[in-house]
Coordinates of C-alpha atoms in Angstrom, one line a residue:
M845 CA 2.4 3.3 -10.3
L846 CA 4.2 3.0 -7.1
V847 CA 2.9 1.7 -4.1
V848 CA 3.8 1.6 -1.2
G849 CA 3.1 -0.9 2.1
L850 CA 1.4 -4.2 1.1
G851 CA -1.3 -4.8 3.7
P852 CA -4.6 -5.3 2.1
I853 CA -5.0 -2.5 0.7
G854 CA -2.0 -1.5 -0.9
L855 CA -1.8 -5.0 -2.4
M856 CA -5.5 -4.4 -3.6
A857 CA -4.6 -1.7 -5.4
T858 CA -1.8 -3.3 -7.4
Q859 CA -3.9 -4.9 -9.3
I860 CA -6.7 -2.0 -9.8
A861 CA -3.3 -0.6 -11.1
K862 CA -2.8 -3.2 -13.5
A863 CA -6.8 -3.5 -14.8
M864 CA -6.8 0.1 -15.5
G865 CA -3.7 0.2 -18.1
A866 CA -0.7 1.1 -15.2
R867 CA 2.0 -0.3 -17.6
H868 CA 4.4 -1.1 -14.8
V869 CA 3.5 -1.2 -11.3
F870 CA 6.7 -1.1 -8.1
A871 CA 5.3 -1.9 -4.4
A872 CA 7.4 -1.3 -1.5
N873 CA 7.3 -2.9 2.2
H874 CA 10.1 -3.8 4.5
S875 CA 11.7 -6.9 4.0
R876 CA 10.5 -8.8 7.4
S877 CA 6.9 -9.9 6.1
K878 CA 8.4 -11.8 2.7
I879 CA 4.4 -13.4 2.3
R880 CA 3.1 -10.1 1.3
I881 CA 5.8 -9.3 -0.8
D882 CA 5.7 -13.0 -2.4
V883 CA 1.3 -11.7 -2.7
A884 CA 2.8 -8.8 -4.4
R885 CA 5.3 -10.9 -6.7
Q886 CA 2.2 -13.1 -7.6
L887 CA -0.6 -10.9 -8.6
G888 CA 2.2 -9.6 -10.9
V889 CA 3.9 -6.0 -9.5
D890 CA 7.2 -5.3 -11.9
D891 CA 9.4 -5.2 -8.5
V892 CA 9.7 -5.0 -4.7
I893 CA 11.2 -2.3 -3.2
E894 CA 12.6 -3.9 0.2
V895 CA 12.8 -0.5 1.8
D896 CA 14.8 -1.7 4.6
K897 CA 17.9 -2.6 2.3
T898 CA 17.3 -0.7 -0.4
P899 CA 15.4 3.2 0.2
I900 CA 12.6 4.4 -2.1
S901 CA 14.5 7.3 -3.1
S902 CA 17.6 5.5 -4.3
Y903 CA 15.6 2.8 -6.6
K904 CA 16.2 3.4 -10.7
F905 CA 12.5 3.3 -11.6
P906 CA 13.0 2.8 -15.7
R907 CA 11.5 7.0 -16.3
G908 CA 13.4 8.2 -13.2
G909 CA 10.4 8.3 -10.9
V910 CA 7.2 7.4 -11.2
D911 CA 3.9 9.8 -12.8
K912 CA 1.3 8.3 -9.6
A913 CA 2.2 6.8 -5.7
L914 CA -0.4 5.5 -3.1
V915 CA 1.6 5.6 0.5
T916 CA -0.9 3.1 2.4
A917 CA 2.2 3.0 4.9
P918 CA 2.4 5.8 8.4
P919 CA 2.2 9.3 6.8
Y920 CA 6.5 10.0 7.9
V921 CA 7.0 8.0 4.7
I922 CA 5.8 11.0 2.4
P923 CA 8.6 12.8 1.9
E924 CA 10.8 10.5 0.3
V925 CA 7.5 9.3 -1.9
L926 CA 7.2 13.3 -3.2
G927 CA 11.6 12.5 -3.9
V928 CA 10.7 10.1 -6.8
M929 CA 7.8 12.1 -8.2
N930 CA 8.2 12.8 -11.9
Y931 CA 7.0 16.1 -12.9
G932 CA 3.2 16.7 -12.1
G933 CA 3.0 13.7 -10.2
V934 CA 0.7 12.3 -8.2
V935 CA 0.3 11.3 -3.8
G936 CA -2.3 9.2 -2.7
F937 CA -2.4 8.9 1.5
I938 CA -4.5 6.9 3.1
G939 CA -1.6 5.6 6.2
I940 CA -2.5 7.3 8.9
D941 CA 0.1 7.3 12.3
Y942 CA -0.8 8.4 15.9
G943 CA 2.5 9.0 17.3
E944 CA 5.1 11.0 16.0
G945 CA 5.4 9.7 12.8
R946 CA 2.2 11.7 11.6
F947 CA 4.1 15.2 11.3
I948 CA 6.2 15.6 7.7
T949 CA 8.5 17.7 5.9
F950 CA 9.0 18.4 3.1
D951 CA 11.0 20.7 -0.2
A952 CA 7.4 23.5 -0.7
N953 CA 9.3 24.9 -3.5
A954 CA 11.0 21.5 -4.7
F955 CA 6.6 20.2 -4.3
H956 CA 5.7 23.8 -5.5
F957 CA 7.7 24.3 -9.1
N958 CA 8.0 19.8 -10.0
K959 CA 3.5 20.8 -9.7
L960 CA 3.4 17.6 -7.9
Q961 CA -0.6 16.9 -5.7
L962 CA -0.5 15.3 -2.4
R963 CA -3.9 13.7 -2.4
A964 CA -5.3 13.2 1.4
S965 CA -7.8 9.5 1.5
H966 CA -10.6 9.0 4.1
A967 CA -11.9 6.4 2.5
V968 CA -16.3 6.1 1.9
P969 CA -17.3 2.9 1.8
A970 CA -20.4 3.1 1.3
L971 CA -19.6 5.5 -1.4
Y972 CA -17.6 3.4 -3.2
F973 CA -18.6 -1.0 -2.0
P974 CA -20.6 -1.1 -5.3
A975 CA -17.8 -0.8 -7.6
C976 CA -15.3 -3.0 -5.2
L977 CA -17.6 -5.9 -5.4
D978 CA -17.8 -5.5 -8.5
M979 CA -14.4 -5.4 -9.6
I980 CA -14.0 -8.5 -7.3
K981 CA -17.0 -10.7 -9.6
S982 CA -15.4 -9.6 -12.1
G983 CA -11.7 -11.5 -11.5
A984 CA -10.3 -7.6 -11.7
V985 CA -8.7 -7.9 -8.2
N986 CA -8.2 -11.3 -6.7
V987 CA -8.7 -11.3 -2.7
K988 CA -7.9 -15.3 -2.7
P989 CA -4.0 -14.6 -2.3
L990 CA -4.6 -11.8 0.2
I991 CA -6.7 -14.2 3.0
T992 CA -4.2 -15.7 5.2
D993 CA -6.2 -16.8 7.8
T994 CA -10.2 -17.6 8.8
F995 CA -11.3 -18.2 12.5
T996 CA -14.6 -18.5 14.0
L997 CA -16.9 -15.9 16.2
E998 CA -15.3 -18.3 19.1
D999 CA -11.8 -17.4 18.2
I1000 CA -12.2 -14.3 18.1
E1001 CA -9.8 -12.6 20.9
R1002 CA -6.9 -15.3 19.6
M1003 CA -7.1 -14.1 16.1
M1004 CA -6.9 -10.5 16.5
K1005 CA -4.1 -11.1 19.0
R1006 CA -2.0 -13.2 16.5
A1007 CA -3.2 -10.5 14.2
E1008 CA -1.3 -7.6 16.2
K1009 CA 1.6 -10.4 17.3
E1010 CA 2.2 -11.5 14.2
K1011 CA 1.1 -7.9 11.3
D1012 CA 4.0 -9.4 8.7
R1013 CA 2.9 -12.8 8.2
V1014 CA -1.2 -12.1 8.1
I1015 CA -2.6 -10.4 5.4
K1016 CA -6.0 -10.2 5.7
A1017 CA -8.2 -12.6 8.2
V1018 CA -11.6 -13.4 7.9
M1019 CA -14.7 -14.8 10.4
I1020 CA -16.1 -18.1 9.4
G1021 CA -19.5 -19.1 9.8

């Protein structure tokens, strides 16, 4: 399993993949976000590919590629991920972009002959929320390392500005009473 993008969704997905029996879980992220990489390692990923140093396409996966991948990064990453998929592999994506990164081009013949699948996700929180809460309550998903900041309602403006300005330091901010 490969998880591209170590935001809250990606970090939780690494844990869910392990809980569901994934033999290997790899993560990919920019090296500038050291805190996200450290949390991924703490959560037990096999390796983190720092994409600004090692392109995903040149990483040496144990089986030559991966069977499943989740892209939480912008869609422009998808073609490179398709290139590391094993025969019959499935790529899910939830990342979005509103600029040019929203467009992708890939080799449709390779996609077809390798029997790959590309699945978009538009999360439906009300549908899966109870199962998510159960995973957190049971300990299958540990959200504590993801919470980097807490703030009060009075500090919301400051926190929103900090989260935007320091994307590589803030994973998840939680408002407290």
